[in-house]
PDB file of C-alpha atoms in Angstrom:
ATOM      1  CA  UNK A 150       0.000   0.000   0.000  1.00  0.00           C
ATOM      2  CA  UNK A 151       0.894   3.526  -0.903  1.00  0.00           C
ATOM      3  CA  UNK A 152       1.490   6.047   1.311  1.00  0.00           C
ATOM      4  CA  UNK A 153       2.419   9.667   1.898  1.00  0.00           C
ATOM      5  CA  UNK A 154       3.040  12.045   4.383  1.00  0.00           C
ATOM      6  CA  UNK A 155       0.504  14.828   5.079  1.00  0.00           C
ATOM      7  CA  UNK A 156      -0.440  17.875   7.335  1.00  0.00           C
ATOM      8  CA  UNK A 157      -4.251  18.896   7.846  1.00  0.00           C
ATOM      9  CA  UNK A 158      -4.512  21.885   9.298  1.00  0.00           C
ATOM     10  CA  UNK A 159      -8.339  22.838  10.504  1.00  0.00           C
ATOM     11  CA  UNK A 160     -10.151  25.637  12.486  1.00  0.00           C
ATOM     12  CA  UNK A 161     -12.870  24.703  15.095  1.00  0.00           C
ATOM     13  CA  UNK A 162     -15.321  27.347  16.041  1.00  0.00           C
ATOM     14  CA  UNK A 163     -14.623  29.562  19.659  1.00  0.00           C
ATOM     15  CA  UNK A 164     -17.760  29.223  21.392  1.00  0.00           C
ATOM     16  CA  UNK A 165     -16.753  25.553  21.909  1.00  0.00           C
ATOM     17  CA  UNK A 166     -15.606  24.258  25.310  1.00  0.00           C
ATOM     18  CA  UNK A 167     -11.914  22.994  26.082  1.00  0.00           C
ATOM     19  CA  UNK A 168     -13.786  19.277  26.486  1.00  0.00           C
ATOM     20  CA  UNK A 169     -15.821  19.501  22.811  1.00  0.00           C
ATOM     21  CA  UNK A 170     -12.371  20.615  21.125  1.00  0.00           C
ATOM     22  CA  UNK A 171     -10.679  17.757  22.768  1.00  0.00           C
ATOM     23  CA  UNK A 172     -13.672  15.240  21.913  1.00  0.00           C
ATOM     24  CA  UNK A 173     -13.756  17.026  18.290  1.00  0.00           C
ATOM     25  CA  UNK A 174     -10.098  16.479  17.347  1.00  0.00           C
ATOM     26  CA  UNK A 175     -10.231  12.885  18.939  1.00  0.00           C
ATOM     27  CA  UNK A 176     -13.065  12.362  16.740  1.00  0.00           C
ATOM     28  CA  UNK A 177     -11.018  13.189  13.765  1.00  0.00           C
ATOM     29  CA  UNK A 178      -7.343  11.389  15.081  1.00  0.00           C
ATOM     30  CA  UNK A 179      -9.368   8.282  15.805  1.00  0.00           C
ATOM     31  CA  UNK A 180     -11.240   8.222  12.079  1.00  0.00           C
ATOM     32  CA  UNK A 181      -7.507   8.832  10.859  1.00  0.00           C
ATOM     33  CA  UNK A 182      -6.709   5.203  12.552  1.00  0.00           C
ATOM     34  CA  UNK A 183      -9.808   3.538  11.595  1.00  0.00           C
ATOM     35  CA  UNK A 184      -9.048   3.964   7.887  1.00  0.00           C
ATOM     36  CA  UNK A 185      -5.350   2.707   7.997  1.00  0.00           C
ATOM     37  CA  UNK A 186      -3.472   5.745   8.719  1.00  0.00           C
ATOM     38  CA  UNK A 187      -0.487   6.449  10.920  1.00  0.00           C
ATOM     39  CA  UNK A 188      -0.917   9.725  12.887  1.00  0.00           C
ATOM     40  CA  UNK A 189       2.635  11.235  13.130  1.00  0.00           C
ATOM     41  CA  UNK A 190       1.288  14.157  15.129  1.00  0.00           C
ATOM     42  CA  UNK A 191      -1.285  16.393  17.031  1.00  0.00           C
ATOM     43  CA  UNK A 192      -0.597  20.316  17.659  1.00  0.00           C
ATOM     44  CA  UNK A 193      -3.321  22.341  19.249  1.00  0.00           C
ATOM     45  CA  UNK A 194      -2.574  25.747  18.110  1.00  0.00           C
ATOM     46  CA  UNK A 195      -5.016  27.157  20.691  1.00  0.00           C
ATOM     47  CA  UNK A 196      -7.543  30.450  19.740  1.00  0.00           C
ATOM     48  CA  UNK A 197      -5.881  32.551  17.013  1.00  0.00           C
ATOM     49  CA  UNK A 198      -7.186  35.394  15.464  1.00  0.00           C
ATOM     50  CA  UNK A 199      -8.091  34.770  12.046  1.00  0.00           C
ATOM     51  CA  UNK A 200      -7.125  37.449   8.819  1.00  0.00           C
ATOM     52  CA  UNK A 201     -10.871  37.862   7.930  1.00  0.00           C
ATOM     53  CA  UNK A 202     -14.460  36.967   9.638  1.00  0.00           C
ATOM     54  CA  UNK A 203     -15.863  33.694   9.092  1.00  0.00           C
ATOM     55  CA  UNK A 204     -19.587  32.983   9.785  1.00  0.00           C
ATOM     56  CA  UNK A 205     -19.313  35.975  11.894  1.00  0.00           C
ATOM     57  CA  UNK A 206     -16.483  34.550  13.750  1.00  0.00           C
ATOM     58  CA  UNK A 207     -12.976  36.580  13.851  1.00  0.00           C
ATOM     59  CA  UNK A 208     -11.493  33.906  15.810  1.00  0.00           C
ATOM     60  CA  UNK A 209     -11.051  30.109  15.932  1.00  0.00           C
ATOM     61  CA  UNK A 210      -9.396  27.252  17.448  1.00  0.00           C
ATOM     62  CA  UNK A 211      -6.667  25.831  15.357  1.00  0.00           C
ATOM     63  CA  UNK A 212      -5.308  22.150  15.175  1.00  0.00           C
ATOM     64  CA  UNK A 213      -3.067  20.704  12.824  1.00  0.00           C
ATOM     65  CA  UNK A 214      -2.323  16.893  12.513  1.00  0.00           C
ATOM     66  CA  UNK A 215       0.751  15.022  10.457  1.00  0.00           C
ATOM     67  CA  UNK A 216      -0.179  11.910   9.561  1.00  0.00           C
ATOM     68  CA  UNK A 217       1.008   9.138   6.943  1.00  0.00           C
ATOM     69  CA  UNK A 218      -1.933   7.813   5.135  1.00  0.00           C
ATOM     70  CA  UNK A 219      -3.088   5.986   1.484  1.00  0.00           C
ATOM     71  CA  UNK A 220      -4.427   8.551  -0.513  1.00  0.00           C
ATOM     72  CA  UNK A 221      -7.307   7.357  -1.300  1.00  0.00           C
ATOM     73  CA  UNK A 222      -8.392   7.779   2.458  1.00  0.00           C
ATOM     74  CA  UNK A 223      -8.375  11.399   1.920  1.00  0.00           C
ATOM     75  CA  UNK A 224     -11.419  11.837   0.738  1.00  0.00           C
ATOM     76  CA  UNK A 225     -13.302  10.087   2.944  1.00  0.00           C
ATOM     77  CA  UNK A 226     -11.484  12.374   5.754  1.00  0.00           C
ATOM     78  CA  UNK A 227     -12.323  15.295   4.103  1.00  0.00           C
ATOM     79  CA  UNK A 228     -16.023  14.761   4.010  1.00  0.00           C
ATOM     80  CA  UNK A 229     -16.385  14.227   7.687  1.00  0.00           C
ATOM     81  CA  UNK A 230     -14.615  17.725   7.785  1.00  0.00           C
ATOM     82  CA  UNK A 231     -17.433  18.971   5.552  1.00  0.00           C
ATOM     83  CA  UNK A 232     -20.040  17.276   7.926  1.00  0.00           C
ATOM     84  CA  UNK A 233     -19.143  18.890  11.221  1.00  0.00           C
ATOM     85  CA  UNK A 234     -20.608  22.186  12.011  1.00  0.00           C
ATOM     86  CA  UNK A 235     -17.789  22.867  14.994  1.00  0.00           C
ATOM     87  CA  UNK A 236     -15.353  23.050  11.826  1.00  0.00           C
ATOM     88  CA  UNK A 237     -14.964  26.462  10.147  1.00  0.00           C
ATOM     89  CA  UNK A 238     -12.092  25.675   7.814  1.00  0.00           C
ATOM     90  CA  UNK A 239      -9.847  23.197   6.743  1.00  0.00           C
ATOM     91  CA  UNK A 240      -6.671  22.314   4.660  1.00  0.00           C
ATOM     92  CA  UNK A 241      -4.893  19.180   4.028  1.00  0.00           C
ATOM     93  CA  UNK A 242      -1.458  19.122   1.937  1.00  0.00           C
ATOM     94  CA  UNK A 243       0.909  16.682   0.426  1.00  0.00           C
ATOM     95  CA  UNK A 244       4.690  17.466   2.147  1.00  0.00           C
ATOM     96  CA  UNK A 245       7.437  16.947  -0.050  1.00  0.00           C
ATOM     97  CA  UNK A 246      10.547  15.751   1.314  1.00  0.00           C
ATOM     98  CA  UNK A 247      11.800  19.085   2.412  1.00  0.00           C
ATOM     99  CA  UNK A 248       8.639  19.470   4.492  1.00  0.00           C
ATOM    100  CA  UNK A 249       9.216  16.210   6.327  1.00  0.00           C
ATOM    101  CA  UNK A 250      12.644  17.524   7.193  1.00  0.00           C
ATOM    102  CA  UNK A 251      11.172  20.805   8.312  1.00  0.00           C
ATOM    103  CA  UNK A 252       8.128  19.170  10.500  1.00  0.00           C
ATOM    104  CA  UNK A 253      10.621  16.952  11.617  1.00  0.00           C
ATOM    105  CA  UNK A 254      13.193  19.853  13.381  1.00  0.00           C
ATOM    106  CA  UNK A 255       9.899  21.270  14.350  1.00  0.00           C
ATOM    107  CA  UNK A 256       8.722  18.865  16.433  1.00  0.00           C
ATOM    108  CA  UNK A 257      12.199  18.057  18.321  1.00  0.00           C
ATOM    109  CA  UNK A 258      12.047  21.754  19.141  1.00  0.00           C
ATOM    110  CA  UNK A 259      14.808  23.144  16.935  1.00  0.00           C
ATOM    111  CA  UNK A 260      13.246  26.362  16.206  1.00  0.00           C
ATOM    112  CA  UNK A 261      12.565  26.776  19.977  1.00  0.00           C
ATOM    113  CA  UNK A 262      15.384  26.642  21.336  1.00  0.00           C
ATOM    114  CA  UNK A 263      16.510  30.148  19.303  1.00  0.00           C
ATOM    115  CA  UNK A 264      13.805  31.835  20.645  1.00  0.00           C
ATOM    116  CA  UNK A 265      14.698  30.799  24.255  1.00  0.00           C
ATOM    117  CA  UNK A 266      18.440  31.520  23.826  1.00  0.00           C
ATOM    118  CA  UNK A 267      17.858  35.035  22.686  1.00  0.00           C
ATOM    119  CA  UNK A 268      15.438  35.418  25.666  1.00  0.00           C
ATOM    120  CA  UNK A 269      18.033  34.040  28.411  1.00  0.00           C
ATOM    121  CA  UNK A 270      20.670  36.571  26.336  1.00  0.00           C
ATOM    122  CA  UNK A 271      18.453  39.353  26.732  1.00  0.00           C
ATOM    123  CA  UNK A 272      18.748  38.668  30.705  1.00  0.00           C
TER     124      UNK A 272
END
C-alpha cells in the first residue's frame, strides 16, 4: 500500500468548550486510525485570530495533525470535515521531502530553542 506524508490543518469554532475541542479532534485522530493511517502528530494551536471573519467569527481554534496515510483515504477524511458544524475551515497538503525535514526539526524543538536563547541573552 501507498502512502504519503501529510499535514491537515483545521479551524474549530470559539464558542466551543476545552472538552468539545478535545472530543472534536479525537473524533477526527481516531477516524484517521480507523481507515489505515499512521498519525505522526497532534498540535493544538489554541484560539488565534483569524485574517478575515468567518460565519461571523474573527477567531477560531486551530489544530493541525501530520499523519502518513493511502491517498485514497483522503477523501473520505475530508467529508467528515465537511459534515461537522464545529469546523470552520480546513486544509490538508501533500509534504514533499523538504517538508518532512522541516516538521521533523519542528517537532524536536529546533526552532525553539533560538527563541529561548535570545530570551536568556536578553537577561
Amino acid at each position: 500500500m501507498f502512502q504519503r506524508n501529510y499535514e491537515t490543518v483545521f479551524i474549530l469554532t470559539p464558542v466551543l468548550s476545552d472538552v468539545q475541542i478535545k472530543d472534536t479532534v479525537d473524533k477526527f485522530v481516531n477516524l484517521l486510525k480507523e481507515l489505515g493511517a499512521d498519525v505522526i502528530n497532534v498540535e493544538n494551536w489554541g484560539l488565534k485570530k483569524m485574517a478575515y471573519a468567518i460565519e461571523k467569527k474573527t477567531t477560531g481554534f486551530y489544530v493541525m495533525v501530520e499523519f502518513k496515510a493511502d491517498p485514497t483515504l483522503i477523501r473520505k477524511f475530508e467529508v467528515e470535515f465537511r459534515r461537522d458544524e464545529k469546523v470552520m475551515r480546513f486544509l490538508t497538503t501533500v509534504l514533499d521531502k523538504h517538508s518532512i525535514v522541516y516538521a521533523e526539526r519542528r517537532r524536536k524543538g529546533e526552532f525553539n530553542k533560538k527563541v529561548e536563547a535570545k530570551e536568556e541573552a536578553t537577561k
